[in-house]
Amino acid sequence: MATDKNAAEKEYTVEEKLSTLYQLQTMMTEIDKIKTLRGELPLEVQDLEDEIAGLETRLYNYQADIKDYEGAVVEQKNKITDSTALIERYKSQLDNVRNNREFDNLSKEIEFQGLEMEFSEKKIREFTEAIARKNEEIAQLTEILDGRKADLVQKRGELEEIVSETKQEEEKLREKAKKLESMVESRLLTAFKRIRKGARNGLAVVYIQRDACGGCFNKIPPQKQMDIKLRKKIIVCEYCGRIMIDPELAGVEE
Ligand SMILES: [Zn+2]
């Protein structure tokens, strides 16, 4: 009779199957840990990038504000120049007035332009103060921004390092997991993956701990515990559905 050694039908004992599943679970837990480790850093890098983008926008806005204030200062200076020219003209006209009304009108105009100049000077002082305040804020912002940029360089470096370090480890674990998976019949493997997915701690195979299921901690009757120790049947917890094994098979001493 010809035997096909490659067939997945190679008979494994229940004990071997349980042991394989438990090892498989260990590999998968390790892979999950790597994912978690890496999973936080990309988020931190992303957060820093977002924060830096926000700070840069603020910096850009402050600089735009300063340009606006500078433009406003120039505008007020031009007004002063215009008023100065007008005052000079009115003053020269004063020498040639023909009547009191003309004199009064010119005097009023000169006074008005004088007030306009005072107003412009006040505005220029205000804008200059605002520019100084903005420059202070820019200096503070730049300091914060530089710090965040330095953080980003560091975090990016850490992430790259972890990715390159764990990539190899993860590939090795996946390789091992694949080998183990090939030793488990597809129906059992599907069930194992389904239980694992549904379990909060990602454990589909648990060992008995203090007479209780190691997954949900419900008590297991003595007879059932005996059956589990015999390793002749795949026994699941009636409460949580996890596959149960004895501590020894899990390599744990009671
Ligand atoms: Zn349970």
CSV table of C-alpha atoms and ligand atoms in Angstrom, one decimal:
chain,number,residue,atom,x,y,z
A,1,MET,CA,0.0,0.0,0.0
A,2,ALA,CA,1.5,3.4,-1.1
A,3,THR,CA,1.7,6.1,1.5
A,4,ASP,CA,1.6,9.7,0.7
A,5,LYS,CA,3.7,11.5,3.2
A,6,ASN,CA,3.0,15.0,1.8
A,7,ALA,CA,-0.7,14.6,2.3
A,8,ALA,CA,-2.1,16.7,5.2
A,9,GLU,CA,-3.9,13.6,6.2
A,10,LYS,CA,-0.8,12.4,8.0
A,11,GLU,CA,-2.2,11.2,11.3
A,12,TYR,CA,-1.2,13.2,14.3
A,13,THR,CA,-2.4,12.2,17.7
A,14,VAL,CA,-4.7,14.5,19.6
A,15,GLU,CA,-1.8,15.3,21.9
A,16,GLU,CA,0.4,16.4,19.0
A,17,LYS,CA,-2.4,18.5,17.6
A,18,LEU,CA,-3.0,20.2,20.9
A,19,SER,CA,0.7,20.8,21.3
A,20,THR,CA,1.0,22.2,17.8
A,21,LEU,CA,-1.9,24.5,18.3
A,22,TYR,CA,-0.4,25.8,21.5
A,23,GLN,CA,2.9,26.5,19.8
A,24,LEU,CA,1.1,28.2,17.0
A,25,GLN,CA,-0.7,30.4,19.4
A,26,THR,CA,2.6,31.3,21.0
A,27,MET,CA,4.0,32.4,17.6
A,28,MET,CA,0.9,34.4,16.8
A,29,THR,CA,1.0,36.1,20.2
A,30,GLU,CA,4.6,37.1,19.5
A,31,ILE,CA,3.6,38.5,16.1
A,32,ASP,CA,0.9,40.5,17.8
A,33,LYS,CA,3.4,41.9,20.2
A,34,ILE,CA,5.6,43.1,17.4
A,35,LYS,CA,2.6,44.7,15.7
A,36,THR,CA,1.7,46.5,18.9
A,37,LEU,CA,5.2,47.7,19.5
A,38,ARG,CA,5.4,49.1,16.0
A,39,GLY,CA,1.8,50.2,16.1
A,40,GLU,CA,2.3,53.0,18.5
A,41,LEU,CA,5.4,54.6,16.9
A,42,PRO,CA,3.9,55.4,13.5
A,43,LEU,CA,1.0,57.1,15.4
A,44,GLU,CA,3.5,59.2,17.5
A,45,VAL,CA,5.4,60.1,14.3
A,46,GLN,CA,2.1,61.1,12.6
A,47,ASP,CA,1.0,63.2,15.6
A,48,LEU,CA,4.3,65.0,15.6
A,49,GLU,CA,4.1,65.7,11.9
A,50,ASP,CA,0.6,67.1,12.3
A,51,GLU,CA,1.7,69.3,15.2
A,52,ILE,CA,4.6,70.6,13.3
A,53,ALA,CA,2.4,71.4,10.3
A,54,GLY,CA,0.0,73.3,12.6
A,55,LEU,CA,2.9,75.3,14.2
A,56,GLU,CA,4.3,76.1,10.8
A,57,THR,CA,0.9,77.4,9.7
A,58,ARG,CA,0.7,79.6,12.8
A,59,LEU,CA,4.2,80.9,12.1
A,60,TYR,CA,3.3,81.6,8.5
A,61,ASN,CA,0.2,83.5,9.7
A,62,TYR,CA,2.2,85.6,12.2
A,63,GLN,CA,4.7,86.5,9.5
A,64,ALA,CA,1.8,87.5,7.2
A,65,ASP,CA,0.4,89.6,10.1
A,66,ILE,CA,3.7,91.4,10.5
A,67,LYS,CA,3.7,92.2,6.7
A,68,ASP,CA,0.2,93.6,7.1
A,69,TYR,CA,1.3,95.8,10.0
A,70,GLU,CA,4.4,96.9,8.1
A,71,GLY,CA,2.2,97.8,5.1
A,72,ALA,CA,-0.1,99.8,7.4
A,73,VAL,CA,2.9,101.7,8.9
A,74,VAL,CA,4.0,102.7,5.4
A,75,GLU,CA,0.4,103.8,4.7
A,76,GLN,CA,0.3,106.0,7.8
A,77,LYS,CA,3.8,107.4,6.9
A,78,ASN,CA,2.5,108.4,3.5
A,79,LYS,CA,-0.5,110.1,5.1
A,80,ILE,CA,1.9,112.1,7.3
A,81,THR,CA,3.9,113.1,4.2
A,82,ASP,CA,0.7,114.2,2.5
A,83,SER,CA,-0.5,116.1,5.6
A,84,THR,CA,2.9,117.8,5.9
A,85,ALA,CA,2.8,118.9,2.3
A,86,LEU,CA,-0.7,120.2,2.7
A,87,ILE,CA,0.1,122.1,5.9
A,88,GLU,CA,3.1,123.7,4.1
A,89,ARG,CA,0.8,124.7,1.2
A,90,TYR,CA,-1.9,126.1,3.4
A,91,LYS,CA,0.7,128.1,5.4
A,92,SER,CA,2.0,129.7,2.3
A,93,GLN,CA,-1.5,130.5,1.2
A,94,LEU,CA,-2.1,132.2,4.6
A,95,ASP,CA,0.3,134.9,3.4
A,96,ASN,CA,-2.1,135.8,0.6
A,97,VAL,CA,-5.5,135.6,2.2
A,98,ARG,CA,-8.1,138.2,1.1
A,99,ASN,CA,-10.5,138.0,3.9
A,100,ASN,CA,-11.1,136.5,7.4
A,101,ARG,CA,-13.2,133.6,6.1
A,102,GLU,CA,-10.4,132.4,3.9
A,103,PHE,CA,-8.0,132.8,6.9
A,104,ASP,CA,-10.4,130.8,9.1
A,105,ASN,CA,-10.8,128.1,6.6
A,106,LEU,CA,-7.1,127.7,6.0
A,107,SER,CA,-6.4,127.7,9.8
A,108,LYS,CA,-9.1,125.0,10.2
A,109,GLU,CA,-7.5,122.9,7.5
A,110,ILE,CA,-4.1,123.2,9.0
A,111,GLU,CA,-5.5,122.2,12.4
A,112,PHE,CA,-7.3,119.3,10.8
A,113,GLN,CA,-4.1,118.1,9.1
A,114,GLY,CA,-2.3,118.4,12.3
A,115,LEU,CA,-4.8,116.2,14.0
A,116,GLU,CA,-4.6,113.7,11.2
A,117,MET,CA,-0.8,113.6,11.6
A,118,GLU,CA,-1.2,112.9,15.3
A,119,PHE,CA,-3.6,110.2,14.6
A,120,SER,CA,-1.3,108.6,12.1
A,121,GLU,CA,1.6,108.7,14.6
A,122,LYS,CA,-0.5,107.1,17.2
A,123,LYS,CA,-1.4,104.3,14.7
A,124,ILE,CA,2.3,103.8,13.8
A,125,ARG,CA,3.1,103.4,17.5
A,126,GLU,CA,0.4,100.8,17.9
A,127,PHE,CA,1.4,98.9,14.8
A,128,THR,CA,5.1,99.0,15.8
A,129,GLU,CA,4.1,97.6,19.2
A,130,ALA,CA,2.0,94.9,17.5
A,131,ILE,CA,5.0,93.9,15.3
A,132,ALA,CA,7.2,93.6,18.4
A,133,ARG,CA,4.7,91.4,20.1
A,134,LYS,CA,4.3,89.2,17.0
A,135,ASN,CA,8.1,88.9,16.8
A,136,GLU,CA,8.2,87.7,20.4
A,137,GLU,CA,5.5,85.1,19.6
A,138,ILE,CA,7.4,84.0,16.5
A,139,ALA,CA,10.6,83.6,18.6
A,140,GLN,CA,8.7,81.4,21.2
A,141,LEU,CA,7.0,79.5,18.4
A,142,THR,CA,10.2,78.9,16.6
A,143,GLU,CA,11.7,77.5,19.7
A,144,ILE,CA,8.8,75.1,20.2
A,145,LEU,CA,8.9,74.1,16.5
A,146,ASP,CA,12.6,73.4,16.6
A,147,GLY,CA,12.1,71.1,19.6
A,148,ARG,CA,9.3,69.2,17.9
A,149,LYS,CA,11.4,68.8,14.8
A,150,ALA,CA,14.2,67.3,16.8
A,151,ASP,CA,11.6,64.9,18.5
A,152,LEU,CA,10.4,64.0,15.0
A,153,VAL,CA,13.9,63.1,13.8
A,154,GLN,CA,14.4,60.9,16.9
A,155,LYS,CA,11.0,59.2,16.6
A,156,ARG,CA,11.4,58.5,12.9
A,157,GLY,CA,14.8,57.0,13.6
A,158,GLU,CA,13.3,54.8,16.3
A,159,LEU,CA,10.5,53.7,14.0
A,160,GLU,CA,12.9,52.9,11.2
A,161,GLU,CA,15.1,50.9,13.6
A,162,ILE,CA,12.2,48.9,15.0
A,163,VAL,CA,10.7,48.2,11.6
A,164,SER,CA,14.0,46.9,10.3
A,165,GLU,CA,14.7,45.0,13.5
A,166,THR,CA,11.3,43.4,13.8
A,167,LYS,CA,10.9,42.7,10.1
A,168,GLN,CA,13.3,39.8,10.3
A,169,GLU,CA,11.9,38.5,13.6
A,170,GLU,CA,8.3,38.8,12.2
A,171,GLU,CA,9.2,36.9,9.0
A,172,LYS,CA,10.9,34.1,11.1
A,173,LEU,CA,7.8,33.8,13.3
A,174,ARG,CA,5.5,33.8,10.3
A,175,GLU,CA,7.6,31.1,8.7
A,176,LYS,CA,7.4,28.9,11.8
A,177,ALA,CA,3.7,29.6,12.1
A,178,LYS,CA,3.1,28.5,8.5
A,179,LYS,CA,5.0,25.2,9.2
A,180,LEU,CA,2.9,24.6,12.3
A,181,GLU,CA,-0.3,25.5,10.4
A,182,SER,CA,0.5,22.9,7.8
A,183,MET,CA,0.5,20.3,10.5
A,184,VAL,CA,-3.1,21.0,11.6
A,185,GLU,CA,-6.1,19.8,9.6
A,186,SER,CA,-8.0,22.7,8.1
A,187,ARG,CA,-11.2,22.3,10.1
A,188,LEU,CA,-9.4,22.4,13.4
A,189,LEU,CA,-7.2,25.3,12.2
A,190,THR,CA,-10.3,27.3,11.1
A,191,ALA,CA,-11.9,26.6,14.5
A,192,PHE,CA,-8.7,27.7,16.3
A,193,LYS,CA,-8.5,30.9,14.3
A,194,ARG,CA,-12.2,31.6,14.9
A,195,ILE,CA,-11.9,31.1,18.7
A,196,ARG,CA,-8.7,33.2,18.8
A,197,LYS,CA,-10.4,36.1,17.0
A,198,GLY,CA,-13.4,36.0,19.4
A,199,ALA,CA,-11.2,35.8,22.5
A,200,ARG,CA,-10.4,39.1,24.1
A,201,ASN,CA,-6.8,38.1,25.0
A,202,GLY,CA,-6.3,36.4,21.6
A,203,LEU,CA,-6.0,33.0,23.3
A,204,ALA,CA,-7.8,30.0,21.8
A,205,VAL,CA,-5.9,27.3,23.7
A,206,VAL,CA,-5.7,27.7,27.4
A,207,TYR,CA,-4.4,25.4,30.2
A,208,ILE,CA,-6.2,24.6,33.4
A,209,GLN,CA,-5.3,26.9,36.2
A,210,ARG,CA,-6.5,26.1,39.8
A,211,ASP,CA,-9.2,23.7,38.5
A,212,ALA,CA,-10.6,26.5,36.2
A,213,CYS,CA,-10.5,27.3,32.5
A,214,GLY,CA,-7.4,29.5,31.9
A,215,GLY,CA,-9.5,31.7,29.6
A,216,CYS,CA,-12.7,32.5,31.5
A,217,PHE,CA,-11.7,31.1,34.9
A,218,ASN,CA,-14.9,29.1,35.3
A,219,LYS,CA,-14.5,25.9,37.3
A,220,ILE,CA,-13.9,22.7,35.4
A,221,PRO,CA,-15.5,19.5,36.9
A,222,PRO,CA,-12.9,16.9,38.0
A,223,GLN,CA,-14.0,14.4,35.5
A,224,LYS,CA,-13.5,16.8,32.6
A,225,GLN,CA,-10.1,17.7,34.0
A,226,MET,CA,-9.2,14.0,33.9
A,227,ASP,CA,-10.3,13.8,30.3
A,228,ILE,CA,-8.2,16.9,29.5
A,229,LYS,CA,-5.1,15.3,31.1
A,230,LEU,CA,-5.6,12.1,29.0
A,231,ARG,CA,-5.1,14.2,25.8
A,232,LYS,CA,-7.3,11.8,23.8
A,233,LYS,CA,-10.0,14.3,22.8
A,234,ILE,CA,-10.1,17.9,21.9
A,235,ILE,CA,-12.1,19.5,24.8
A,236,VAL,CA,-13.5,23.0,24.7
A,237,CYS,CA,-14.6,25.1,27.7
A,238,GLU,CA,-18.4,25.0,27.9
A,239,TYR,CA,-18.5,28.7,29.0
A,240,CYS,CA,-16.0,30.4,26.6
A,241,GLY,CA,-15.4,27.8,23.9
A,242,ARG,CA,-11.6,27.9,24.2
A,243,ILE,CA,-9.7,24.7,23.7
A,244,MET,CA,-8.4,23.4,27.0
A,245,ILE,CA,-5.1,21.6,27.7
A,246,ASP,CA,-3.3,20.5,30.9
A,247,PRO,CA,-0.5,22.7,32.2
A,248,GLU,CA,2.1,20.2,31.5
A,249,LEU,CA,1.3,20.2,27.8
A,250,ALA,CA,1.7,23.9,27.8
A,251,GLY,CA,5.1,23.5,29.4
A,252,VAL,CA,3.9,25.0,32.6
A,253,GLU,CA,4.4,23.5,36.1
A,254,GLU,CA,1.5,23.6,38.3
B,1,ZN,ZN,-13.5,29.1,29.5
